[in-house]
Short mmCIF file of C-alpha atoms and ligand atoms in Angstrom, two decimals:
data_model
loop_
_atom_site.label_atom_id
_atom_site.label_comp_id
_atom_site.label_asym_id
_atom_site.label_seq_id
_atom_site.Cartn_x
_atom_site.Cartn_y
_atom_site.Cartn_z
CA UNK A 1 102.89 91.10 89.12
CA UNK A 2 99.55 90.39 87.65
CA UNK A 3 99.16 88.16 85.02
CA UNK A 4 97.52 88.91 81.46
CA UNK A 5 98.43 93.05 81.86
CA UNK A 6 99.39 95.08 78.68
CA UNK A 7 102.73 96.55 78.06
CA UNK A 8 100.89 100.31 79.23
CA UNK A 9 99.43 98.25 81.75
CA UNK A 10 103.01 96.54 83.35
CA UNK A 11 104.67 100.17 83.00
CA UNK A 12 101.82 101.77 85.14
CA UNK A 13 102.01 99.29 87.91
CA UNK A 14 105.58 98.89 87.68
CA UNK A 15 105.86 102.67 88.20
CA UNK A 16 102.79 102.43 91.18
CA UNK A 17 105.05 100.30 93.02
CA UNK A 18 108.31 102.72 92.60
CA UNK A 19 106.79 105.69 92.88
CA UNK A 20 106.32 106.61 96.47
CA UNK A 21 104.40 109.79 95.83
CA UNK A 22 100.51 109.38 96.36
CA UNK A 23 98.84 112.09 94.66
CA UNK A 24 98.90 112.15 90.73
CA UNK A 25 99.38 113.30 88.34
CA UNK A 26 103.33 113.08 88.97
CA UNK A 27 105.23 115.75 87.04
CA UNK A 28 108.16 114.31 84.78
CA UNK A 29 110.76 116.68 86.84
CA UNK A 30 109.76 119.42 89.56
CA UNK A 31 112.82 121.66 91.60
CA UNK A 32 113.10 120.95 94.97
CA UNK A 33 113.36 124.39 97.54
CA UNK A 34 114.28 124.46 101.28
CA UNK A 35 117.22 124.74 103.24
CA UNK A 36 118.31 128.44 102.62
CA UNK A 37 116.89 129.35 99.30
CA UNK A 38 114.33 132.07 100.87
CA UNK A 39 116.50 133.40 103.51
CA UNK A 40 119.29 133.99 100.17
CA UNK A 41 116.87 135.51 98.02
CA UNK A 42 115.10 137.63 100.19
CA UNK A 43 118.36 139.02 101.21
CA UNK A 44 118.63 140.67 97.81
CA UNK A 45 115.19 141.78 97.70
CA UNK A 46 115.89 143.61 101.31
CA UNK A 47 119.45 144.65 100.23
CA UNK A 48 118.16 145.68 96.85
CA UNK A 49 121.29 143.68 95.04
CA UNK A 50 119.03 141.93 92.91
CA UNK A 51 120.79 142.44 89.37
CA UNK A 52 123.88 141.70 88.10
CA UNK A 53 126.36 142.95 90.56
CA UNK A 54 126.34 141.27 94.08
CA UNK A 55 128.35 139.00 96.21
CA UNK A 56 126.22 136.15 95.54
CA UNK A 57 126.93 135.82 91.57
CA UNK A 58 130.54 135.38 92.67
CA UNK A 59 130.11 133.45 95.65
CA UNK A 60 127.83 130.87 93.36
CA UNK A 61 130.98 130.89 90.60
CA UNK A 62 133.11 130.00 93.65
CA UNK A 63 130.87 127.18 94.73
CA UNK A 64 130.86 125.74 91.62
CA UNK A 65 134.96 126.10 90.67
CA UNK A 66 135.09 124.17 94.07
CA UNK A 67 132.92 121.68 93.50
CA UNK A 68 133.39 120.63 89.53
CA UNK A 69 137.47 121.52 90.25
CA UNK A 70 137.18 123.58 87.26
CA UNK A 71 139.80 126.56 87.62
CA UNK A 72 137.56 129.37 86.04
CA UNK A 73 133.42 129.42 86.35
CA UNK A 74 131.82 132.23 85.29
CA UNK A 75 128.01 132.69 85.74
CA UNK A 76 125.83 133.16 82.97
CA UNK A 77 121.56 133.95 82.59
CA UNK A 78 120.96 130.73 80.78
CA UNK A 79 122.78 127.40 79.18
CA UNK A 80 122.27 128.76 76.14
CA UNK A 81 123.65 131.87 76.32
CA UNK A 82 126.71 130.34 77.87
CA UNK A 83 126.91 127.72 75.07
CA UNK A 84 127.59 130.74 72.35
CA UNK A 85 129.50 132.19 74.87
CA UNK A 86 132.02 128.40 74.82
CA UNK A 87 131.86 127.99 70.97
CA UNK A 88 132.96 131.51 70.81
CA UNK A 89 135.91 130.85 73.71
CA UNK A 90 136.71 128.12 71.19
CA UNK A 91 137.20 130.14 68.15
CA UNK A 92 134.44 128.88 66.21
CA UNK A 93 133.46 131.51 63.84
CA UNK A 94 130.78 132.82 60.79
CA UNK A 95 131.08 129.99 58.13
CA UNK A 96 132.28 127.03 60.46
CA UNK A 97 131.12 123.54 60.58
CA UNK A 98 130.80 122.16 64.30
CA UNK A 99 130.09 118.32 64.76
CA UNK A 100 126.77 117.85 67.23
CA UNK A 101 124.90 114.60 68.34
CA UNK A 102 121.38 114.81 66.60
CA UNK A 103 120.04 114.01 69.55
CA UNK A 104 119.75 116.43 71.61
CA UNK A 105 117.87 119.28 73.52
CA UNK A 106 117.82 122.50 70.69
CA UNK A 107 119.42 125.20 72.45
CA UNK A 108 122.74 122.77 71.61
CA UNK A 109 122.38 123.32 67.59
CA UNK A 110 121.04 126.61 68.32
CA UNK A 111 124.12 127.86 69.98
CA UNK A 112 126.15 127.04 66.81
CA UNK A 113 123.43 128.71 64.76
CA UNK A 114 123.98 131.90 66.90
CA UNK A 115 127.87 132.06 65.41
CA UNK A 116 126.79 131.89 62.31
CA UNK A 117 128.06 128.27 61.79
CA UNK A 118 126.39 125.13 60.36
CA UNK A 119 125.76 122.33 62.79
CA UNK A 120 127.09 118.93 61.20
CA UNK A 121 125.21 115.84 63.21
CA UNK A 122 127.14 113.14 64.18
CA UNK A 123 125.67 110.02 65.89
CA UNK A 124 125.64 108.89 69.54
CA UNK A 125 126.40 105.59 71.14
CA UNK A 126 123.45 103.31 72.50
CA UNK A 127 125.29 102.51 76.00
CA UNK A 128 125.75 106.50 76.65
CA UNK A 129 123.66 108.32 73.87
CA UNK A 130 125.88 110.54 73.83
CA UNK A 131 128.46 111.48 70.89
CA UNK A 132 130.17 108.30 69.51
CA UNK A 133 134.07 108.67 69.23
CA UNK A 134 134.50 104.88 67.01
CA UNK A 135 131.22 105.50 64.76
CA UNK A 136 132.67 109.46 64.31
CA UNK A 137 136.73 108.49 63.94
CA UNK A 138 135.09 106.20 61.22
CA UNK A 139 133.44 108.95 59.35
CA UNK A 140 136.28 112.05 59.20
CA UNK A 141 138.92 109.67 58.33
CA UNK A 142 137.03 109.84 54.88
CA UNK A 143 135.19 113.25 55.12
CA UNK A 144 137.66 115.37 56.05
CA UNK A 145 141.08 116.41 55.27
CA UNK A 146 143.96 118.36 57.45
CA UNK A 147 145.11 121.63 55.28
CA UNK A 148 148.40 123.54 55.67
CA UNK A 149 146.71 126.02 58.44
CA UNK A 150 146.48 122.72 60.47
CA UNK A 151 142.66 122.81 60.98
CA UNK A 152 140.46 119.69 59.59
CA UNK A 153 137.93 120.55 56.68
CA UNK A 154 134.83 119.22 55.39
CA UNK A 155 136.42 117.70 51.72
CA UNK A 156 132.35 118.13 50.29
CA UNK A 157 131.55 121.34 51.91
CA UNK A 158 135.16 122.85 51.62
CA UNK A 159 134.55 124.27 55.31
CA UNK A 160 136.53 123.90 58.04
CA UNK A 161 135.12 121.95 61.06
CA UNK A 162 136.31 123.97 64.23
CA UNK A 163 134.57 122.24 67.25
CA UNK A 164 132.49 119.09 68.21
CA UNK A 165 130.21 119.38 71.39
CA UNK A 166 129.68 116.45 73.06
CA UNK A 167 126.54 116.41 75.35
CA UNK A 168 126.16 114.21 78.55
CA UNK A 169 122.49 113.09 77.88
CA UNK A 170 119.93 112.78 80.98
CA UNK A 171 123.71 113.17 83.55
CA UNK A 172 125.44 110.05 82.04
CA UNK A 173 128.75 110.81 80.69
CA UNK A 174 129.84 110.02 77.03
CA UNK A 175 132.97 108.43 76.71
CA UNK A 176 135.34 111.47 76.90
CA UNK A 177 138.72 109.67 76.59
CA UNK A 178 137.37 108.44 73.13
CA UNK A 179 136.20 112.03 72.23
CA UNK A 180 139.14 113.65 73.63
CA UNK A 181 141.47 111.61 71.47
CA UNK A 182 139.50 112.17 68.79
CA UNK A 183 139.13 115.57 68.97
CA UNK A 184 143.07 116.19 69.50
CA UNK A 185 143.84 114.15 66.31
CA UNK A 186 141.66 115.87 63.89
CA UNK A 187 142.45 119.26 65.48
CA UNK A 188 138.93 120.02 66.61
CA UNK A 189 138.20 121.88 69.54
CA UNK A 190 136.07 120.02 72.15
CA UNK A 191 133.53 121.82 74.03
CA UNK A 192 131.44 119.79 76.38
CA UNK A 193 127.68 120.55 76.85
CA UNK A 194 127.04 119.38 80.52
CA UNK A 195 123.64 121.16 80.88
CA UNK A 196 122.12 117.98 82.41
CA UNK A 197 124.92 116.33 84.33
CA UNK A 198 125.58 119.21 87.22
CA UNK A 199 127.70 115.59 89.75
CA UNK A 200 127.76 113.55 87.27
CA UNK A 201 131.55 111.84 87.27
CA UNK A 202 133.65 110.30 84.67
CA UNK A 203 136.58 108.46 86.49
CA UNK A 204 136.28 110.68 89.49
CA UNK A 205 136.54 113.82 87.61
CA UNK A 206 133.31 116.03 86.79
CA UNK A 207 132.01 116.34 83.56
CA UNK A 208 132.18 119.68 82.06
CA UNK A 209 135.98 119.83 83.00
CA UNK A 210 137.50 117.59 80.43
CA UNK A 211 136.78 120.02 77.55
CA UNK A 212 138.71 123.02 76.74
CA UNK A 213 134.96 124.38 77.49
CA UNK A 214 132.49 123.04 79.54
CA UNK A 215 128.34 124.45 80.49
CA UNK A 216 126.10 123.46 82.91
CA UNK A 217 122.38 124.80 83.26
CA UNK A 218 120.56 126.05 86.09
CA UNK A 219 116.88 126.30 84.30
CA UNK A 220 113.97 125.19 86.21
CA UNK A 221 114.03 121.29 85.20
CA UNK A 222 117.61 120.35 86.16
CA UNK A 223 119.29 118.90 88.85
CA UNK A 224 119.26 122.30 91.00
CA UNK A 225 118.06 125.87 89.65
CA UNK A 226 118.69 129.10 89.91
CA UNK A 227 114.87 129.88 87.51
CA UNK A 228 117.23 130.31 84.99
CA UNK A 229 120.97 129.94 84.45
CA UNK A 230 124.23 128.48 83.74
CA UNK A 231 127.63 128.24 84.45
CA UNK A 232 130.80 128.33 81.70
CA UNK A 233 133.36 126.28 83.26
CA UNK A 234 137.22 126.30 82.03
CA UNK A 235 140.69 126.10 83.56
CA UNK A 236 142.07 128.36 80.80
CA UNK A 237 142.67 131.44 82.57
CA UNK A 238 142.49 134.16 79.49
CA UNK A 239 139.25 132.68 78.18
CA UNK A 240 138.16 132.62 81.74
CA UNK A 241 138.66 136.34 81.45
CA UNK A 242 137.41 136.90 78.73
CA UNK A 243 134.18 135.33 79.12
CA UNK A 244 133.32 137.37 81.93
CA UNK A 245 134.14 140.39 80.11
CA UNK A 246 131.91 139.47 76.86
CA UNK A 247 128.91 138.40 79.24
CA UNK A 248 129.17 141.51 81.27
CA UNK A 249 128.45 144.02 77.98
CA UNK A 250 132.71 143.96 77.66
CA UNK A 251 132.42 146.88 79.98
CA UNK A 252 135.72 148.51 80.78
CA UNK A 253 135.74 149.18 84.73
CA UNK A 254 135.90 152.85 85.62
CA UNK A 255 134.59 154.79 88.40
CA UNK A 256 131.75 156.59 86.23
CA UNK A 257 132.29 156.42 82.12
CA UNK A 258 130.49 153.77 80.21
CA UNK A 259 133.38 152.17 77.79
CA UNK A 260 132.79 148.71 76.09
CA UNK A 261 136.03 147.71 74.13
CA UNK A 262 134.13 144.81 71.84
CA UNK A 263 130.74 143.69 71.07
CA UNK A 264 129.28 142.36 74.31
CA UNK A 265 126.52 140.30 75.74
CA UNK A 266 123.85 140.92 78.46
CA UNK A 267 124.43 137.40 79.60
CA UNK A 268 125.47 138.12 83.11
CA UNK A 269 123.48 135.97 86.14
CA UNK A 270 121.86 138.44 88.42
CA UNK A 271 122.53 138.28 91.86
CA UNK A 272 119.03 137.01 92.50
CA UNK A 273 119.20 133.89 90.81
CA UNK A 274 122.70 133.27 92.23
CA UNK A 275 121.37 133.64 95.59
CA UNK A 276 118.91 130.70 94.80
CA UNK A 277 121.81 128.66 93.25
CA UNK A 278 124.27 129.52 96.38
CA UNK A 279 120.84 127.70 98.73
CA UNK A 280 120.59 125.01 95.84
CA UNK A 281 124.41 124.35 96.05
CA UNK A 282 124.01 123.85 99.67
CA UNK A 283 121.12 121.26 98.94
CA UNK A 284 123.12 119.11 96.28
CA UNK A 285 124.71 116.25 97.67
CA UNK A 286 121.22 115.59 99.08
CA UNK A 287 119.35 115.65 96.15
CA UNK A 288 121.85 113.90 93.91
CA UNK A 289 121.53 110.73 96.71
CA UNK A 290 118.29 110.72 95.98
CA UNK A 291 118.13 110.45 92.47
CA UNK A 292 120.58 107.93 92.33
CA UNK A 293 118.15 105.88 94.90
CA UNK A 294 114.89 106.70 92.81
CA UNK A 295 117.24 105.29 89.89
CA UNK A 296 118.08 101.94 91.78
CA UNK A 297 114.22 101.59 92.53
CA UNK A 298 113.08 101.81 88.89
CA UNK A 299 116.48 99.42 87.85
CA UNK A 300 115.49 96.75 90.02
CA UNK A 301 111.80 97.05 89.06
CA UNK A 302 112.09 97.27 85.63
CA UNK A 303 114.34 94.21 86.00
CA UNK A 304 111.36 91.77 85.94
CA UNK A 305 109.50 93.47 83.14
CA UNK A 306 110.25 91.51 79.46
CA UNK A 307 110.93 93.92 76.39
CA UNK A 308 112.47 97.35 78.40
CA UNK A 309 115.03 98.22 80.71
CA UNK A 310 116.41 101.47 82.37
CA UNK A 311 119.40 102.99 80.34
CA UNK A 312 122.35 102.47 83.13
CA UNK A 313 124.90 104.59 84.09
CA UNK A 314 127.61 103.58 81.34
CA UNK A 315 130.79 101.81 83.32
CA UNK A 316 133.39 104.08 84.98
CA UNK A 317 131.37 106.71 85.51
CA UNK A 318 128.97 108.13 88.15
CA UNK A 319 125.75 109.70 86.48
CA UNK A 320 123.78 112.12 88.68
CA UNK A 321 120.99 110.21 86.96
CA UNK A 322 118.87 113.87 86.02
CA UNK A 323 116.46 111.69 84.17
CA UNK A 324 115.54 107.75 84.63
CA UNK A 325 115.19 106.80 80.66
CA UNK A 326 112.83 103.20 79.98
CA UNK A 327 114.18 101.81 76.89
CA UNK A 328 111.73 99.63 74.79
CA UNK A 329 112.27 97.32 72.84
CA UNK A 330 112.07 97.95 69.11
CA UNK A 331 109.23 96.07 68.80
CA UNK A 332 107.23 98.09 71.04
CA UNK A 333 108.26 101.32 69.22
CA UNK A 334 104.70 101.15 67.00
CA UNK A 335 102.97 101.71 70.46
CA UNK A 336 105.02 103.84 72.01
CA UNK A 337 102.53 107.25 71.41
CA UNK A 338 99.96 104.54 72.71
CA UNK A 339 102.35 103.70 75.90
CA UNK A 340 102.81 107.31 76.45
CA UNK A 341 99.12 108.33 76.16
CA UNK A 342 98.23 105.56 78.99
CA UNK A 343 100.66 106.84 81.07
CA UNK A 344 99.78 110.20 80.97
CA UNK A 345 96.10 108.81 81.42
CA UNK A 346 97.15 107.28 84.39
CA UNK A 347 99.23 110.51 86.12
CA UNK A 348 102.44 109.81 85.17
CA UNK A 349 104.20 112.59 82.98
CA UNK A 350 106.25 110.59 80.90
CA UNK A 351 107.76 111.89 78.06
CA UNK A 352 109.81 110.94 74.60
CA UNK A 353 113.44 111.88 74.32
CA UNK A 354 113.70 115.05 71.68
CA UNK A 355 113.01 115.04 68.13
CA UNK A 356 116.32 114.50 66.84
CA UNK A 357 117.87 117.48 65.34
CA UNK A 358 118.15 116.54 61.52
CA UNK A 359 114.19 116.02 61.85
CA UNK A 360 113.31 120.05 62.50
CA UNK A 361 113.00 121.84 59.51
CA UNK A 362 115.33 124.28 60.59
CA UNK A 363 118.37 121.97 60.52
CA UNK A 364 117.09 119.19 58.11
CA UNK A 365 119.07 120.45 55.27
CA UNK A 366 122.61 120.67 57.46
CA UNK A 367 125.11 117.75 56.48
CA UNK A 368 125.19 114.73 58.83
CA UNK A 369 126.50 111.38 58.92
CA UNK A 370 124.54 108.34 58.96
CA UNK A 371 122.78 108.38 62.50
CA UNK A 372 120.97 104.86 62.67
CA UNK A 373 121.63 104.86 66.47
CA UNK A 374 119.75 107.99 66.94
CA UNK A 375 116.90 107.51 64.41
CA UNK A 376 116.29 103.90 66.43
CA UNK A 377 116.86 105.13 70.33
CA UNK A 378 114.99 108.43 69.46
CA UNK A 379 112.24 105.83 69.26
CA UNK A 380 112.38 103.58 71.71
CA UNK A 381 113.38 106.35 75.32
CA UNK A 382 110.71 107.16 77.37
CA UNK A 383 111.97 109.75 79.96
CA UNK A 384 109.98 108.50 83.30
CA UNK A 385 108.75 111.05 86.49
CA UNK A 386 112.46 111.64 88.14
CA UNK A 387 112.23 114.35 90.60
CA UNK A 388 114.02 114.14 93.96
CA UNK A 389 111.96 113.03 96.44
CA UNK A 390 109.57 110.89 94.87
C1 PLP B 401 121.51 119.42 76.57
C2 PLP B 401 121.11 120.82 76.87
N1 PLP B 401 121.83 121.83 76.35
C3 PLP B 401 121.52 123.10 76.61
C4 PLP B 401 120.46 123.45 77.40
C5 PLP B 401 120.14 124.87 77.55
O1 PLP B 401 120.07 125.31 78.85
P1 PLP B 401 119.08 126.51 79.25
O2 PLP B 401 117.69 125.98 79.24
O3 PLP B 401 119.57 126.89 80.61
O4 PLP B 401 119.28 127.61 78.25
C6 PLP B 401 119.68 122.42 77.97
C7 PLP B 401 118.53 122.60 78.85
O5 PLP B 401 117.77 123.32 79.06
C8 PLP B 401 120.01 121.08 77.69
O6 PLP B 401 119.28 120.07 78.18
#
């Protein structure tokens, strides 16, 4: 490496080395199509099964039951969607507190909004950044009490806390032993928000399975796509059901009368987008390799650079590594806007980890507990180019 470079400087021509790609600017994460993703698609535009009946939306849930070993998937028209869907499946309901890192992507305090609960932040771990099962233990043994219905309440707020979603952030898995534990003790139900970690592993087992509730998303920047998507996963066969009645409009079957027995959602995947997932499924093992190498590449390269390193996957697990995250150094944090500007400058689409939650005005007034690990790594990730391929 050159002598006398700046930080932006180092990072540029650290990335110019592991960056194989020639022609710039590199996009932070693009899908990759082949295999059989026309052939599948276009079979529903010739067929005319493009909506939400057709043999692919089923065949995709089967794929990924198989694959995640998940008894019950059931295909849904975003994350989002199918994160109300799992808070519902839970039992969360109007007036509930559910526990949520702080740092995360929106739609995951969102969802809770969309019950009509209150999102309650808890703080993540530095090794995982995801939800922190000592730092969180600490906290409800003196916020919260266990009442004669047997659920845990909020002692200040007098609500009850029903849930806690854990997310896996950028496909490395949070330490779900710790959370499960947690989560039985205080009575809490544990719904896992695996939108970014589609083969990621925790001791063999795939993420989104160890919850009572699990989701994975299919939108455009993840792992594989479907344009837009996701997947509920659960081995509880009557919330199984029952999710794929609520998402399909709770539609009774009959041969010709329209009867919906509760209040429903349009949240069904249409048979187009499954056909792209059922090509994409096809394509995974591939693309997950991949990703793991482009991983390895920036590891060893940011190995030589002083004052940063590339978050690894945490031990005992197997990340699909969705995004390669740079940690700085906190003394580099004043510059990081600067760092980011160069790189951008110099065709590499870097980007900051997310606002944290308690920092949008829409959720700055919900309680949380201290989050000094967020506040700091919220700082210091920068989320480098990490598409397949590259
Ligand atoms: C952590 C997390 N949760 C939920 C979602 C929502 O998924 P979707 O965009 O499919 O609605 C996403 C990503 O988009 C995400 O990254």
């Amino acid at each position: 490496m050159p002598t006398e470079l700046t930080t932006a400087e180092t990072i540029i021509h650290t990335l110019d080395r592991v960056i194989r790609q020639t022609d710039r600017p590199v996009p932070l994460h693009i899908p990759t199509f082949g295999g059989n993703c026309w052939n599948y698609v276009k079979e529903c535009i010739d067929t005319g099964w493009v909506s939400s009946v057709g043999s692919y939306v089923t065949r995709f849930e089967e794929d990924l039951a198989r694959y995640t070993g998940a008894k019950h998937a059931v295909a849904v028209s975003n994350g989002t969607s199918g994160l109300h869907i799992a808070l519902r499946m839970v039992g969360v309901e109007p007036g509930d507190e559910v526990l949520s890192p702080s740092l995360t992507f929106v739609a995951t305090a969102n969802a809770i909004r969309y019950c009509d609960a209150t999102p309650h932040f808890v703080d993540v771990a530095p090794t995982t950044l995801g939800v922190d099962p000592g730092a969180i233990g600490a906290y409800l043994e003196t916020l919260t009490e266990q009442r004669e219905d047997g659920y845990c309440y909020n002692k200040q707020t007098g609500r009850r806390i029903a849930a806690l979603v854990g997310m896996h952030a950028f496909g490395h898995p949070f330490d779900l032993p710790g959370i499960e534990s947690l989560c039985r003790k205080h009575n809490i139900a544990f719904v896992e928000d695996a939108a970014e970690s589609l083969g990621s592993l925790y001791n063999g087992k795939h993420t989104g399975t160890f919850a009572k509730v699990g989701l994975i998303s299919f939108n455009g920047n993840k792992i594989i796509t479907t344009g837009g998507g996701g997947m509920i996963l659960t081995d509880d066969d009557e919330l199984g059901r029952w999710a794929k009645h609520v998402t399909t409009t709770a539609k009774l079957p009959h041969r010709f009368e329209y009867i919906h027995d509760e209040l429903g959602y349009n949240y069904r995947m249409p048979n187009l987008n499954a056909a792209l997932g059922c090509a994409q499924m096809e394509q995974l093992g591939g693309l997950l390799e991949q990703k793991r190498q482009l991983a390895q590449r920036y590891i060893d390269a940011f190995a030589d650079v002083d004052g940063m390193y590339i978050l690894p996957e945490p031990e005992g697990t197997r990340s699909n590594y969705w995004f390669s995250s740079l940690v700085v150094d906190r003394a580099l944090v004043p510059q990081r806007d600067d760092l980011l500007n160069a790189l951008v400058d110099a065709g590499f689409l870097a980007r900051p980890i997310w606002r944290p939650m308690h920092q949008l005005p829409m959720y700055a007034g919900c309680p949380r507990m201290p989050l000094p690990v967020t506040e700091d790594m919220a700082q210091r990730v920068i989320n480098l180019p990490s598409s397949a391929g590259l």
